Amino acid sequence: MISDPYQVLGVPQTAADDEIKKAYRKLAKKYHPDLNPGNAEAAKKMSEINAAYEQIKSGNPYPNTYYNGSNASREYASSAYDSVKHYINLGYFREALNILARMSDRSAEWYYCSAVANAGIGNIITALNHAETAVRMNPGNPEYQRILNMLQRGGHVYQQQRRGFGMPNDTLDKLCFGLCIADLCCPFC
């Protein structure tokens, strides 16, 4: 644990959630490995920024605060999902998938987030399978059903739209798919 995660993010301990998110996003844009390829110092700083943000969001910002085992694992999972959703909002789908890969609890939320992130990088079959699993695990969730419906109708809808716009097949497919993924990310904002 980081001794003072607020200091790492450059915000006061009394900072509101919005202020913390804003500081995190600013630092993430500055130190993200995609923007600093091969820069070990930036990667180290990004790791520290992520740890500080997750520590604050977990509700346990200081190492001397104690959680019992069940609360700690629930807090960690909640914090990890916040990070996954944050990466998805930024369009960093691979980073979201990396966090998901380290999570052992495969809940309906896990499959939903994985479906969105996989769709974002073009893994449509995996996205469809994970969306189906999320809906099977929690059939009453409208967001889970929405991504499943979009992925199931995707090819057919794109083919109809392509004919109407007279655009090359690949260009329209990418445009439509990108808009659908952007629309799916909105619940994470």
PDB file of N, CA and C in Angstrom, residues 5-6 8-12 15-31 49 53 56 86:
ATOM      1  N   PRO A   5      -1.825   8.022  -0.643  1.00  0.00           N
ATOM      2  CA  PRO A   5      -2.279   7.994  -2.034  1.00  0.00           C
ATOM      3  C   PRO A   5      -2.779   9.342  -2.544  1.00  0.00           C
ATOM      4  N   TYR A   6      -3.268  10.175  -1.640  1.00  0.00           N
ATOM      5  CA  TYR A   6      -3.742  11.499  -2.053  1.00  0.00           C
ATOM      6  C   TYR A   6      -2.578  12.342  -2.564  1.00  0.00           C
ATOM      7  N   VAL A   8       0.148  11.194  -3.971  1.00  0.00           N
ATOM      8  CA  VAL A   8       0.543  10.669  -5.275  1.00  0.00           C
ATOM      9  C   VAL A   8      -0.317  11.286  -6.377  1.00  0.00           C
ATOM     10  N   LEU A   9      -1.615  11.438  -6.111  1.00  0.00           N
ATOM     11  CA  LEU A   9      -2.517  12.024  -7.106  1.00  0.00           C
ATOM     12  C   LEU A   9      -2.511  13.557  -7.080  1.00  0.00           C
ATOM     13  N   GLY A  10      -1.865  14.124  -6.073  1.00  0.00           N
ATOM     14  CA  GLY A  10      -1.766  15.578  -5.994  1.00  0.00           C
ATOM     15  C   GLY A  10      -3.047  16.259  -5.584  1.00  0.00           C
ATOM     16  N   VAL A  11      -3.837  15.594  -4.726  1.00  0.00           N
ATOM     17  CA  VAL A  11      -5.091  16.180  -4.252  1.00  0.00           C
ATOM     18  C   VAL A  11      -5.101  16.165  -2.727  1.00  0.00           C
ATOM     19  N   PRO A  12      -5.865  17.063  -2.108  1.00  0.00           N
ATOM     20  CA  PRO A  12      -5.969  17.040  -0.653  1.00  0.00           C
ATOM     21  C   PRO A  12      -6.796  15.844  -0.176  1.00  0.00           C
ATOM     22  N   ALA A  15     -10.493  15.890  -0.787  1.00  0.00           N
ATOM     23  CA  ALA A  15     -10.944  16.011  -2.180  1.00  0.00           C
ATOM     24  C   ALA A  15     -12.199  15.184  -2.423  1.00  0.00           C
ATOM     25  N   ALA A  16     -13.092  15.742  -3.219  1.00  0.00           N
ATOM     26  CA  ALA A  16     -14.324  15.034  -3.617  1.00  0.00           C
ATOM     27  C   ALA A  16     -13.982  14.001  -4.686  1.00  0.00           C
ATOM     28  N   ASP A  17     -14.883  13.054  -4.892  1.00  0.00           N
ATOM     29  CA  ASP A  17     -14.661  11.992  -5.884  1.00  0.00           C
ATOM     30  C   ASP A  17     -14.349  12.560  -7.270  1.00  0.00           C
ATOM     31  N   ASP A  18     -15.074  13.593  -7.671  1.00  0.00           N
ATOM     32  CA  ASP A  18     -14.847  14.185  -8.994  1.00  0.00           C
ATOM     33  C   ASP A  18     -13.438  14.754  -9.121  1.00  0.00           C
ATOM     34  N   GLU A  19     -12.967  15.391  -8.068  1.00  0.00           N
ATOM     35  CA  GLU A  19     -11.633  15.974  -8.074  1.00  0.00           C
ATOM     36  C   GLU A  19     -10.568  14.875  -8.143  1.00  0.00           C
ATOM     37  N   ILE A  20     -10.810  13.778  -7.435  1.00  0.00           N
ATOM     38  CA  ILE A  20      -9.880  12.646  -7.452  1.00  0.00           C
ATOM     39  C   ILE A  20      -9.836  12.025  -8.849  1.00  0.00           C
ATOM     40  N   LYS A  21     -11.009  11.818  -9.447  1.00  0.00           N
ATOM     41  CA  LYS A  21     -11.066  11.249 -10.802  1.00  0.00           C
ATOM     42  C   LYS A  21     -10.364  12.160 -11.809  1.00  0.00           C
ATOM     43  N   LYS A  22     -10.586  13.455 -11.687  1.00  0.00           N
ATOM     44  CA  LYS A  22      -9.976  14.408 -12.608  1.00  0.00           C
ATOM     45  C   LYS A  22      -8.449  14.363 -12.497  1.00  0.00           C
ATOM     46  N   ALA A  23      -7.942  14.324 -11.265  1.00  0.00           N
ATOM     47  CA  ALA A  23      -6.498  14.253 -11.056  1.00  0.00           C
ATOM     48  C   ALA A  23      -5.932  12.950 -11.612  1.00  0.00           C
ATOM     49  N   TYR A  24      -6.649  11.860 -11.367  1.00  0.00           N
ATOM     50  CA  TYR A  24      -6.202  10.554 -11.877  1.00  0.00           C
ATOM     51  C   TYR A  24      -6.137  10.562 -13.398  1.00  0.00           C
ATOM     52  N   ARG A  25      -7.190  11.043 -14.038  1.00  0.00           N
ATOM     53  CA  ARG A  25      -7.224  11.065 -15.501  1.00  0.00           C
ATOM     54  C   ARG A  25      -6.100  11.919 -16.083  1.00  0.00           C
ATOM     55  N   LYS A  26      -5.852  13.048 -15.458  1.00  0.00           N
ATOM     56  CA  LYS A  26      -4.785  13.936 -15.933  1.00  0.00           C
ATOM     57  C   LYS A  26      -3.434  13.231 -15.858  1.00  0.00           C
ATOM     58  N   LEU A  27      -3.173  12.579 -14.720  1.00  0.00           N
ATOM     59  CA  LEU A  27      -1.901  11.876 -14.562  1.00  0.00           C
ATOM     60  C   LEU A  27      -1.829  10.650 -15.484  1.00  0.00           C
ATOM     61  N   ALA A  28      -2.956   9.958 -15.646  1.00  0.00           N
ATOM     62  CA  ALA A  28      -2.972   8.778 -16.521  1.00  0.00           C
ATOM     63  C   ALA A  28      -2.664   9.176 -17.966  1.00  0.00           C
ATOM     64  N   LYS A  29      -3.188  10.294 -18.395  1.00  0.00           N
ATOM     65  CA  LYS A  29      -2.906  10.759 -19.753  1.00  0.00           C
ATOM     66  C   LYS A  29      -1.434  11.147 -19.916  1.00  0.00           C
ATOM     67  N   LYS A  30      -0.832  11.611 -18.862  1.00  0.00           N
ATOM     68  CA  LYS A  30       0.568  12.031 -18.916  1.00  0.00           C
ATOM     69  C   LYS A  30       1.529  10.839 -18.874  1.00  0.00           C
ATOM     70  N   TYR A  31       1.230   9.834 -18.049  1.00  0.00           N
ATOM     71  CA  TYR A  31       2.186   8.751 -17.814  1.00  0.00           C
ATOM     72  C   TYR A  31       1.793   7.406 -18.440  1.00  0.00           C
ATOM     73  N   ILE A  49       0.369   5.518  -9.701  1.00  0.00           N
ATOM     74  CA  ILE A  49      -0.872   6.290  -9.837  1.00  0.00           C
ATOM     75  C   ILE A  49      -2.081   5.359  -9.756  1.00  0.00           C
ATOM     76  N   TYR A  53      -4.925   5.409  -6.817  1.00  0.00           N
ATOM     77  CA  TYR A  53      -6.336   5.600  -7.158  1.00  0.00           C
ATOM     78  C   TYR A  53      -7.186   4.443  -6.635  1.00  0.00           C
ATOM     79  N   ILE A  56      -7.587   4.642  -2.824  1.00  0.00           N
ATOM     80  CA  ILE A  56      -8.572   5.644  -2.399  1.00  0.00           C
ATOM     81  C   ILE A  56      -9.987   5.136  -2.682  1.00  0.00           C
ATOM     82  N   HIS A  86     -13.125   2.473 -15.826  1.00  0.00           N
ATOM     83  CA  HIS A  86     -12.387   3.695 -16.148  1.00  0.00           C
ATOM     84  C   HIS A  86     -11.571   3.498 -17.430  1.00  0.00           C
TER      85      HIS A  86
END
